[in-house]
Amino acid sequence: MKKRTAGIAAAAVAVVVAAIALPLFQPWRLATDKVVDEALPGTAPISTQTSSTTPPTVSVAPAQPTPPVKTGPRILLTGKLTTHEHRTSGTVAVLALPDGSRVLRIENLDTSDGPDLKVWLSDAEVIAGRSGWHVFDDGAYRSLGSLKGNHGNQNYPIPADVKLEDFRSVVIWCDRFNVSFGAATLA
């Protein structure tokens, strides 16, 4: 009888632990991927396909001169992602768009999926290895939002009030466990 009671108690404890641990740790996210492939902001996609088989013709000359072509995004800062808690690779760039706004562009991102991942600008120095995992929330940081996907190319608007000179790194931050998945020094 005592063995049966102990077995039931152990099973109950296991169920309670699983009910708490599974939502908190979300271990299945280590096996899931989300790919995001956003276009480079400030550029228009060019279509090379046509449904017509006849060559284009111009019937009249344009009445007004052609407006000047707008310039594309200008690169302000760049960096290469370094692995921390989870293997992470890709590049980051802070771009100035023709309309005066700024965006953080992450390209060729490859990292693990995880719970509550954010993209931050931070004043912390990127330190390689385990000693660099927890430094980014020690000083000033600014969240640019949740990570859209753990693979691909993504854009994150940078608010106009953010002074880029106050930040020296970009970090993919797990807010749930206060740890960096990967980070890049902005230069």
PDB file of C-alpha atoms in Angstrom:
ATOM      1  CA  MET A   1       0.000   0.000   0.000  1.00  0.00           C
ATOM      2  CA  LYS A   2       2.847   2.381   0.880  1.00  0.00           C
ATOM      3  CA  LYS A   3       4.521   1.708  -2.488  1.00  0.00           C
ATOM      4  CA  ARG A   4       1.318   2.503  -4.339  1.00  0.00           C
ATOM      5  CA  THR A   5       0.817   5.766  -2.387  1.00  0.00           C
ATOM      6  CA  ALA A   6       4.446   6.733  -3.000  1.00  0.00           C
ATOM      7  CA  GLY A   7       4.028   5.973  -6.727  1.00  0.00           C
ATOM      8  CA  ILE A   8       0.890   8.095  -6.970  1.00  0.00           C
ATOM      9  CA  ALA A   9       2.603  10.943  -5.095  1.00  0.00           C
ATOM     10  CA  ALA A  10       5.649  10.736  -7.393  1.00  0.00           C
ATOM     11  CA  ALA A  11       3.395  10.776 -10.480  1.00  0.00           C
ATOM     12  CA  ALA A  12       1.498  13.791  -9.131  1.00  0.00           C
ATOM     13  CA  VAL A  13       4.750  15.650  -8.480  1.00  0.00           C
ATOM     14  CA  ALA A  14       5.971  14.794 -12.000  1.00  0.00           C
ATOM     15  CA  VAL A  15       2.744  16.147 -13.516  1.00  0.00           C
ATOM     16  CA  VAL A  16       3.017  19.390 -11.527  1.00  0.00           C
ATOM     17  CA  VAL A  17       6.696  19.829 -12.482  1.00  0.00           C
ATOM     18  CA  ALA A  18       5.904  19.180 -16.153  1.00  0.00           C
ATOM     19  CA  ALA A  19       2.957  21.596 -16.045  1.00  0.00           C
ATOM     20  CA  ILE A  20       5.265  24.330 -14.774  1.00  0.00           C
ATOM     21  CA  ALA A  21       8.491  23.499 -16.633  1.00  0.00           C
ATOM     22  CA  LEU A  22       7.121  22.884 -20.127  1.00  0.00           C
ATOM     23  CA  PRO A  23       5.472  26.301 -20.607  1.00  0.00           C
ATOM     24  CA  LEU A  24       8.431  28.032 -18.982  1.00  0.00           C
ATOM     25  CA  PHE A  25      11.262  26.357 -20.900  1.00  0.00           C
ATOM     26  CA  GLN A  26       9.359  25.500 -24.125  1.00  0.00           C
ATOM     27  CA  PRO A  27      11.911  22.803 -25.060  1.00  0.00           C
ATOM     28  CA  TRP A  28      10.124  22.017 -28.339  1.00  0.00           C
ATOM     29  CA  ARG A  29      11.296  25.413 -29.664  1.00  0.00           C
ATOM     30  CA  LEU A  30      14.797  23.991 -29.986  1.00  0.00           C
ATOM     31  CA  ALA A  31      13.414  21.848 -32.796  1.00  0.00           C
ATOM     32  CA  THR A  32      11.271  24.522 -34.504  1.00  0.00           C
ATOM     33  CA  ASP A  33      12.272  27.127 -37.063  1.00  0.00           C
ATOM     34  CA  LYS A  34      10.644  30.272 -38.368  1.00  0.00           C
ATOM     35  CA  VAL A  35      12.037  31.772 -41.574  1.00  0.00           C
ATOM     36  CA  VAL A  36      11.448  35.466 -42.302  1.00  0.00           C
ATOM     37  CA  ASP A  37      12.663  37.003 -45.563  1.00  0.00           C
ATOM     38  CA  GLU A  38      11.834  40.708 -45.653  1.00  0.00           C
ATOM     39  CA  ALA A  39      12.948  42.917 -48.540  1.00  0.00           C
ATOM     40  CA  LEU A  40      15.625  45.528 -48.004  1.00  0.00           C
ATOM     41  CA  PRO A  41      13.730  48.669 -46.979  1.00  0.00           C
ATOM     42  CA  GLY A  42      13.698  51.599 -49.375  1.00  0.00           C
ATOM     43  CA  THR A  43      14.026  49.445 -52.459  1.00  0.00           C
ATOM     44  CA  ALA A  44      11.320  48.392 -54.850  1.00  0.00           C
ATOM     45  CA  PRO A  45      11.282  44.851 -56.189  1.00  0.00           C
ATOM     46  CA  ILE A  46      11.861  44.675 -59.936  1.00  0.00           C
ATOM     47  CA  SER A  47       9.794  42.202 -61.921  1.00  0.00           C
ATOM     48  CA  THR A  48      11.436  40.674 -64.966  1.00  0.00           C
ATOM     49  CA  GLN A  49       8.425  38.635 -66.017  1.00  0.00           C
ATOM     50  CA  THR A  50       5.883  39.823 -68.521  1.00  0.00           C
ATOM     51  CA  SER A  51       2.722  38.341 -69.942  1.00  0.00           C
ATOM     52  CA  SER A  52       3.128  40.109 -73.277  1.00  0.00           C
ATOM     53  CA  THR A  53       5.078  38.624 -76.177  1.00  0.00           C
ATOM     54  CA  THR A  54       5.332  41.898 -78.127  1.00  0.00           C
ATOM     55  CA  PRO A  55       8.152  44.319 -77.407  1.00  0.00           C
ATOM     56  CA  PRO A  56       7.182  47.576 -75.679  1.00  0.00           C
ATOM     57  CA  THR A  57       6.729  50.684 -77.828  1.00  0.00           C
ATOM     58  CA  VAL A  58       6.704  54.380 -77.034  1.00  0.00           C
ATOM     59  CA  SER A  59       4.058  56.334 -78.906  1.00  0.00           C
ATOM     60  CA  VAL A  60       4.920  59.841 -77.685  1.00  0.00           C
ATOM     61  CA  ALA A  61       7.849  61.474 -75.964  1.00  0.00           C
ATOM     62  CA  PRO A  62       7.310  62.281 -72.279  1.00  0.00           C
ATOM     63  CA  ALA A  63       6.000  65.797 -71.734  1.00  0.00           C
ATOM     64  CA  GLN A  64       8.087  66.413 -68.615  1.00  0.00           C
ATOM     65  CA  PRO A  65      11.636  65.462 -67.734  1.00  0.00           C
ATOM     66  CA  THR A  66      12.080  62.237 -65.795  1.00  0.00           C
ATOM     67  CA  PRO A  67      12.409  62.900 -62.040  1.00  0.00           C
ATOM     68  CA  PRO A  68      15.762  62.031 -60.486  1.00  0.00           C
ATOM     69  CA  VAL A  69      16.107  58.504 -59.143  1.00  0.00           C
ATOM     70  CA  LYS A  70      15.896  58.342 -55.368  1.00  0.00           C
ATOM     71  CA  THR A  71      18.944  56.984 -53.633  1.00  0.00           C
ATOM     72  CA  GLY A  72      18.661  53.749 -51.708  1.00  0.00           C
ATOM     73  CA  PRO A  73      19.451  53.090 -48.067  1.00  0.00           C
ATOM     74  CA  ARG A  74      22.774  54.349 -46.703  1.00  0.00           C
ATOM     75  CA  ILE A  75      24.804  52.109 -44.370  1.00  0.00           C
ATOM     76  CA  LEU A  76      25.596  53.793 -41.048  1.00  0.00           C
ATOM     77  CA  LEU A  77      26.961  50.877 -38.966  1.00  0.00           C
ATOM     78  CA  THR A  78      27.584  47.162 -39.485  1.00  0.00           C
ATOM     79  CA  GLY A  79      28.512  44.084 -37.472  1.00  0.00           C
ATOM     80  CA  LYS A  80      28.806  40.316 -37.537  1.00  0.00           C
ATOM     81  CA  LEU A  81      26.862  38.171 -35.044  1.00  0.00           C
ATOM     82  CA  THR A  82      28.862  36.193 -32.466  1.00  0.00           C
ATOM     83  CA  THR A  83      27.575  33.035 -30.783  1.00  0.00           C
ATOM     84  CA  HIS A  84      26.632  33.124 -27.113  1.00  0.00           C
ATOM     85  CA  GLU A  85      24.070  30.784 -25.457  1.00  0.00           C
ATOM     86  CA  HIS A  86      23.021  29.294 -28.832  1.00  0.00           C
ATOM     87  CA  ARG A  87      24.964  29.036 -32.092  1.00  0.00           C
ATOM     88  CA  THR A  88      24.181  32.262 -33.954  1.00  0.00           C
ATOM     89  CA  SER A  89      25.452  33.712 -37.229  1.00  0.00           C
ATOM     90  CA  GLY A  90      24.556  36.481 -39.659  1.00  0.00           C
ATOM     91  CA  THR A  91      25.226  40.174 -40.137  1.00  0.00           C
ATOM     92  CA  VAL A  92      23.587  43.362 -38.910  1.00  0.00           C
ATOM     93  CA  ALA A  93      23.482  46.846 -40.437  1.00  0.00           C
ATOM     94  CA  VAL A  94      21.971  50.129 -39.329  1.00  0.00           C
ATOM     95  CA  LEU A  95      20.578  51.799 -42.448  1.00  0.00           C
ATOM     96  CA  ALA A  96      19.458  55.381 -43.063  1.00  0.00           C
ATOM     97  CA  LEU A  97      16.490  55.314 -45.429  1.00  0.00           C
ATOM     98  CA  PRO A  98      15.777  58.014 -48.038  1.00  0.00           C
ATOM     99  CA  ASP A  99      12.798  59.259 -45.977  1.00  0.00           C
ATOM    100  CA  GLY A 100      15.116  60.000 -43.009  1.00  0.00           C
ATOM    101  CA  SER A 101      14.086  57.017 -40.893  1.00  0.00           C
ATOM    102  CA  ARG A 102      16.514  54.343 -39.721  1.00  0.00           C
ATOM    103  CA  VAL A 103      16.241  50.591 -39.587  1.00  0.00           C
ATOM    104  CA  LEU A 104      18.267  47.728 -38.165  1.00  0.00           C
ATOM    105  CA  ARG A 105      18.652  45.046 -40.838  1.00  0.00           C
ATOM    106  CA  ILE A 106      19.613  41.498 -39.867  1.00  0.00           C
ATOM    107  CA  GLU A 107      20.729  39.368 -42.821  1.00  0.00           C
ATOM    108  CA  ASN A 108      21.350  35.644 -43.133  1.00  0.00           C
ATOM    109  CA  LEU A 109      20.334  35.078 -39.521  1.00  0.00           C
ATOM    110  CA  ASP A 110      20.769  31.520 -38.295  1.00  0.00           C
ATOM    111  CA  THR A 111      20.044  30.861 -34.618  1.00  0.00           C
ATOM    112  CA  SER A 112      17.887  28.670 -32.404  1.00  0.00           C
ATOM    113  CA  ASP A 113      14.257  29.423 -31.785  1.00  0.00           C
ATOM    114  CA  GLY A 114      13.498  30.232 -28.185  1.00  0.00           C
ATOM    115  CA  PRO A 115      10.960  31.698 -25.825  1.00  0.00           C
ATOM    116  CA  ASP A 116      10.609  35.478 -25.624  1.00  0.00           C
ATOM    117  CA  LEU A 117      13.463  36.475 -27.970  1.00  0.00           C
ATOM    118  CA  LYS A 118      14.016  40.221 -28.470  1.00  0.00           C
ATOM    119  CA  VAL A 119      16.262  42.381 -30.639  1.00  0.00           C
ATOM    120  CA  TRP A 120      18.113  44.964 -28.574  1.00  0.00           C
ATOM    121  CA  LEU A 121      20.533  47.806 -29.091  1.00  0.00           C
ATOM    122  CA  SER A 122      22.910  47.810 -26.106  1.00  0.00           C
ATOM    123  CA  ASP A 123      25.743  49.902 -24.727  1.00  0.00           C
ATOM    124  CA  ALA A 124      27.560  46.720 -23.644  1.00  0.00           C
ATOM    125  CA  GLU A 125      30.718  45.463 -25.284  1.00  0.00           C
ATOM    126  CA  VAL A 126      30.379  42.112 -27.056  1.00  0.00           C
ATOM    127  CA  ILE A 127      32.456  39.553 -25.162  1.00  0.00           C
ATOM    128  CA  ALA A 128      33.075  36.161 -26.753  1.00  0.00           C
ATOM    129  CA  GLY A 129      32.245  32.987 -24.872  1.00  0.00           C
ATOM    130  CA  ARG A 130      30.203  32.286 -21.763  1.00  0.00           C
ATOM    131  CA  SER A 131      31.318  35.471 -19.980  1.00  0.00           C
ATOM    132  CA  GLY A 132      29.466  37.504 -22.637  1.00  0.00           C
ATOM    133  CA  TRP A 133      26.081  35.814 -22.174  1.00  0.00           C
ATOM    134  CA  HIS A 134      24.645  38.058 -19.451  1.00  0.00           C
ATOM    135  CA  VAL A 135      26.236  41.523 -19.892  1.00  0.00           C
ATOM    136  CA  PHE A 136      23.666  43.212 -22.135  1.00  0.00           C
ATOM    137  CA  ASP A 137      21.060  44.054 -19.495  1.00  0.00           C
ATOM    138  CA  ASP A 138      23.661  45.506 -17.087  1.00  0.00           C
ATOM    139  CA  GLY A 139      23.677  48.964 -18.687  1.00  0.00           C
ATOM    140  CA  ALA A 140      21.560  50.856 -21.196  1.00  0.00           C
ATOM    141  CA  TYR A 141      19.617  48.973 -23.838  1.00  0.00           C
ATOM    142  CA  ARG A 142      16.682  49.603 -26.150  1.00  0.00           C
ATOM    143  CA  SER A 143      14.351  46.892 -27.389  1.00  0.00           C
ATOM    144  CA  LEU A 144      13.463  47.085 -31.078  1.00  0.00           C
ATOM    145  CA  GLY A 145      10.832  44.385 -30.672  1.00  0.00           C
ATOM    146  CA  SER A 146      10.430  40.631 -30.712  1.00  0.00           C
ATOM    147  CA  LEU A 147      12.622  38.562 -33.020  1.00  0.00           C
ATOM    148  CA  LYS A 148      10.453  37.851 -36.069  1.00  0.00           C
ATOM    149  CA  GLY A 149      12.102  34.546 -36.946  1.00  0.00           C
ATOM    150  CA  ASN A 150      15.235  32.608 -36.185  1.00  0.00           C
ATOM    151  CA  HIS A 151      16.312  32.382 -39.848  1.00  0.00           C
ATOM    152  CA  GLY A 152      16.433  34.835 -42.731  1.00  0.00           C
ATOM    153  CA  ASN A 153      16.478  38.587 -43.343  1.00  0.00           C
ATOM    154  CA  GLN A 154      14.597  40.999 -41.087  1.00  0.00           C
ATOM    155  CA  ASN A 155      14.072  44.729 -40.558  1.00  0.00           C
ATOM    156  CA  TYR A 156      13.504  46.518 -37.246  1.00  0.00           C
ATOM    157  CA  PRO A 157      12.631  50.244 -37.251  1.00  0.00           C
ATOM    158  CA  ILE A 158      14.827  52.348 -34.969  1.00  0.00           C
ATOM    159  CA  PRO A 159      12.813  55.077 -33.206  1.00  0.00           C
ATOM    160  CA  ALA A 160      13.811  58.659 -34.065  1.00  0.00           C
ATOM    161  CA  ASP A 161      14.681  59.431 -30.421  1.00  0.00           C
ATOM    162  CA  VAL A 162      17.389  56.717 -30.298  1.00  0.00           C
ATOM    163  CA  LYS A 163      20.903  58.175 -30.353  1.00  0.00           C
ATOM    164  CA  LEU A 164      23.053  55.583 -32.116  1.00  0.00           C
ATOM    165  CA  GLU A 165      26.205  56.896 -30.434  1.00  0.00           C
ATOM    166  CA  ASP A 166      24.765  55.641 -27.101  1.00  0.00           C
ATOM    167  CA  PHE A 167      24.837  52.017 -28.285  1.00  0.00           C
ATOM    168  CA  ARG A 168      27.684  49.818 -29.425  1.00  0.00           C
ATOM    169  CA  SER A 169      26.071  46.434 -30.007  1.00  0.00           C
ATOM    170  CA  VAL A 170      23.039  44.520 -31.253  1.00  0.00           C
ATOM    171  CA  VAL A 171      21.903  41.490 -29.271  1.00  0.00           C
ATOM    172  CA  ILE A 172      19.370  38.714 -29.732  1.00  0.00           C
ATOM    173  CA  TRP A 173      18.193  38.543 -26.146  1.00  0.00           C
ATOM    174  CA  CYS A 174      16.132  35.868 -24.407  1.00  0.00           C
ATOM    175  CA  ASP A 175      14.048  37.919 -21.989  1.00  0.00           C
ATOM    176  CA  ARG A 176      12.723  34.826 -20.226  1.00  0.00           C
ATOM    177  CA  PHE A 177      16.168  33.619 -19.113  1.00  0.00           C
ATOM    178  CA  ASN A 178      18.171  36.890 -19.304  1.00  0.00           C
ATOM    179  CA  VAL A 179      20.740  35.535 -21.720  1.00  0.00           C
ATOM    180  CA  SER A 180      22.158  36.493 -25.110  1.00  0.00           C
ATOM    181  CA  PHE A 181      21.728  34.005 -27.959  1.00  0.00           C
ATOM    182  CA  GLY A 182      24.169  36.074 -30.034  1.00  0.00           C
ATOM    183  CA  ALA A 183      25.424  39.640 -30.433  1.00  0.00           C
ATOM    184  CA  ALA A 184      27.305  41.907 -32.850  1.00  0.00           C
ATOM    185  CA  THR A 185      29.547  44.913 -32.293  1.00  0.00           C
ATOM    186  CA  LEU A 186      28.380  47.934 -34.291  1.00  0.00           C
ATOM    187  CA  ALA A 187      31.189  49.738 -36.107  1.00  0.00           C
TER     188      ALA A 187
END
